[in-house]
C-alpha atoms as one frame of an Amber mdcrd trajectory, in Angstrom:
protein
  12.130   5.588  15.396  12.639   2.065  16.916   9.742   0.328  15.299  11.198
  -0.036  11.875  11.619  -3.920  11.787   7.980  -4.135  13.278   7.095  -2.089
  10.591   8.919  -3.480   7.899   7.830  -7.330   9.235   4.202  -6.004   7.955
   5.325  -6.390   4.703   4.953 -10.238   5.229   1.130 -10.513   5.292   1.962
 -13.847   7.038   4.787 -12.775   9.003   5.530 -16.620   9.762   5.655 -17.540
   6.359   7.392 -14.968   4.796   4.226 -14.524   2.425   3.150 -11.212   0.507
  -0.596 -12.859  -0.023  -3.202 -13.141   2.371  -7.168 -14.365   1.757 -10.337
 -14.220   3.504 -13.637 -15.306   3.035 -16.725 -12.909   3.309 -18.405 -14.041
   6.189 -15.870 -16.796   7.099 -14.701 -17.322  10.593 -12.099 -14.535  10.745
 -13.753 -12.154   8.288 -17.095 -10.769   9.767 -16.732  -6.897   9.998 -14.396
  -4.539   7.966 -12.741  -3.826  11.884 -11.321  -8.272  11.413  -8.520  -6.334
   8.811  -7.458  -3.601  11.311  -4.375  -5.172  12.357  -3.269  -5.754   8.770
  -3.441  -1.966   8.161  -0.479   0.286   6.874   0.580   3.736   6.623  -0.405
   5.978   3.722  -0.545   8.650   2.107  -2.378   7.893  -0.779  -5.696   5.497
  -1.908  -6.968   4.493  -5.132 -10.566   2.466  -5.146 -11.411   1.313  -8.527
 -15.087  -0.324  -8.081 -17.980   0.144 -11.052 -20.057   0.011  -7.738 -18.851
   1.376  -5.036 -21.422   4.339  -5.028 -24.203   2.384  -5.872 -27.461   1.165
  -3.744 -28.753   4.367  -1.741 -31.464   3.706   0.026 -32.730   3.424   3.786
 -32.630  -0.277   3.779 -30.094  -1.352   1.519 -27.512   1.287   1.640 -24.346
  -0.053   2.102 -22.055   3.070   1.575 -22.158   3.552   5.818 -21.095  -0.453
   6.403 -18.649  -0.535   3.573 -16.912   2.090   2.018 -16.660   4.671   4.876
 -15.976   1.975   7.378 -13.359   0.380   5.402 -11.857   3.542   4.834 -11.882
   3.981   8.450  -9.792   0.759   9.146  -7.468   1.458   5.805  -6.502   4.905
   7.550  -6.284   3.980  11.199  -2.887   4.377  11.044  -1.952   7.045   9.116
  -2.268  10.566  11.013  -1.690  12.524   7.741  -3.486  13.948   5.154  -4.379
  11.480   3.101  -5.430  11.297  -0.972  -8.544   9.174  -1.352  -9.364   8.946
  -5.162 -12.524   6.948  -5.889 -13.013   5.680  -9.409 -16.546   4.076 -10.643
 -19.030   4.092 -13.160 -21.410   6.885 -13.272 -24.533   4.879 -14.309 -24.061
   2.512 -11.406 -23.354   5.578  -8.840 -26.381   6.630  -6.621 -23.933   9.564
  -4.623 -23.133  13.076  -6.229 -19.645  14.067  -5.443 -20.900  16.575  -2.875
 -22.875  14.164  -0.944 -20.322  11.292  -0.983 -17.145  13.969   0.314 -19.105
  14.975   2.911 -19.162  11.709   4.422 -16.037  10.566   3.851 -14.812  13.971
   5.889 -17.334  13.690   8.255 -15.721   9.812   9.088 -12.294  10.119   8.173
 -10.932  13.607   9.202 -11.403  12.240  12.792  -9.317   8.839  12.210  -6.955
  10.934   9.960  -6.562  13.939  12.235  -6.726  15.898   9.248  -8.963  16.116
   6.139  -8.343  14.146   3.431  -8.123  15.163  -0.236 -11.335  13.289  -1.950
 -11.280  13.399  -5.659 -14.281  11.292  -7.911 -13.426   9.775 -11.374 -16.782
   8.489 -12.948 -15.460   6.457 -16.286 -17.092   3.464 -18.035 -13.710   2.251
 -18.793 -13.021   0.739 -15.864 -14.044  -3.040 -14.802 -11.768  -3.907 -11.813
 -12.671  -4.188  -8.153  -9.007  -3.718  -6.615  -8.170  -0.932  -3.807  -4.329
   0.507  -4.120  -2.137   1.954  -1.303   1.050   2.722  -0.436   2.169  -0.759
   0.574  -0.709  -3.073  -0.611  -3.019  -4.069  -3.486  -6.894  -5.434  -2.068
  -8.685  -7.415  -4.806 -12.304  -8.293  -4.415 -15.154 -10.310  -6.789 -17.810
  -8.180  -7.777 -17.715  -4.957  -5.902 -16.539  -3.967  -2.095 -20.066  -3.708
  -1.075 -20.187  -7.048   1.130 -22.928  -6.183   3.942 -26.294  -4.213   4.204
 -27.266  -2.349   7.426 -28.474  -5.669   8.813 -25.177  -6.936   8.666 -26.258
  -9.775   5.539 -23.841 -10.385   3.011 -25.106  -8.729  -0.023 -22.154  -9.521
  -2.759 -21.982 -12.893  -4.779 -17.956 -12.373  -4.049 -16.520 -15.087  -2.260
 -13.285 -13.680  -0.790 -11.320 -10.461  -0.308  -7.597 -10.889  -0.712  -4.200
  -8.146   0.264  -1.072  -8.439  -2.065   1.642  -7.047  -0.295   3.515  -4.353
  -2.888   7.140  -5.258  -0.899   6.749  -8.319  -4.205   8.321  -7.218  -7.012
   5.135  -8.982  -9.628   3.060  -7.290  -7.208   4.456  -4.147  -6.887   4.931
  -3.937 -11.056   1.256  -4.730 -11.297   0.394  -1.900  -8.941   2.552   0.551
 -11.327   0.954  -0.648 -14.293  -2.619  -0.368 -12.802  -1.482   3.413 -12.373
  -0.210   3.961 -15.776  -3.798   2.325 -16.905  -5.577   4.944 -14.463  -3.670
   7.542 -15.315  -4.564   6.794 -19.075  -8.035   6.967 -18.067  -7.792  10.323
 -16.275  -5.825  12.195 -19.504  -8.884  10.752 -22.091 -11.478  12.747 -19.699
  -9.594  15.626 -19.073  -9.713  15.481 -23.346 -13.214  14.379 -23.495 -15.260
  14.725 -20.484 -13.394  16.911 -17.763 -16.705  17.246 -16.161 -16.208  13.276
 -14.956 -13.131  14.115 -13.041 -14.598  15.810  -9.834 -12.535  17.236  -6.792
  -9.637  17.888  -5.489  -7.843  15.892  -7.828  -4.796  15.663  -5.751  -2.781
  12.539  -5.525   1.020  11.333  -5.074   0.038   8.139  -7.656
């Protein structure tokens, strides 16, 4: 109560401009660490990550899952104090993490920013190309995966730029329903075919 206009003002990626959009470049001047996005972080309840390799690269000196995924979870949630729905999608030949493994670190990390534990729930499909993560308020679209730095802090992806789309646009926010009817199509042709590929919790307001 009192901070609704602050909050609502986040809508406007560039509050100045009135714009839903907002790029960086990996490695640019105001893009180094995931922690550069933290002030452009929202609410939620619920996240959707759809990357073929999000999971992949486990190894002691080029695993990325520590400097990417968790920490970017980490800054996605730093608002949120509530239990939050984190459902990972990727493809299972390019995933180096068992379900069991992966949770446990996404708990370990995120119960503390959360204050709570998060539902975690693994969808392993080949159907799926995209590299975009969904919340409640915003759409993230990246090149080639989210994986952008090793544990020596070198830029490891071939992607250029990361980019937010603000959902308070109507094109964006019909783009982010559609990309959950698409999902959701996914999820009901394994729970035919392969319900083994739908690990977890499988809990989510999406």
């Amino acid at each position: 109560v009192g901070e609704e206009i602050e909050v609502l003002n986040k809508l406007f990626l560039n509050q100045n401009d009135y714009d839903f959009e907002k790029k960086w470049r990996i490695n640019g001047v105001d893009f180094k660490t995931w922690n550069d996005l933290e002030s452009y972080s929202l609410p939620l309840t619920d996240l959707l990550i759809i990357d073929p390799f999000i999971l992949k690269n486990k190894d002691t000196d080029t695993d990325t899952i520590d400097l990417n995924l968790i920490q970017y979870l980490n800054v996605l949630c730093k608002y949120s104090f509530t239990k939050a729905n984190i459902i990972i999608v990727t493809n299972p030949r390019t995933s180096d993490y068992e379900y069991d493994a992966i949770k446990q670190k996404i708990l370990n990390s995120l119960t503390e920013v959360l204050g709570k534990r998060p539902k975690i729930t693994l969808i392993l499909t080949y159907r799926e190309h995209d590299r975009c993560i969904l919340t409640n308020y915003k759409r993230v679209y990246s090149g080639d995966t989210f994986n952008f730095w090793n544990n020596r802090r070198q830029k490891i992806t071939n992607g250029r730029e990361i980019s937010y789309s603000s959902l308070a646009k109507r094109e964006n926010h019909d783009l982010a329903i559609a990309l959950i009817a698409d999902v959701q199509e996914t999820i009901n042709f394994l729970n035919e075919n392969n319900p083994e590929y739908i690990q977890g919790d499988k809990v989510s307001n999406f």
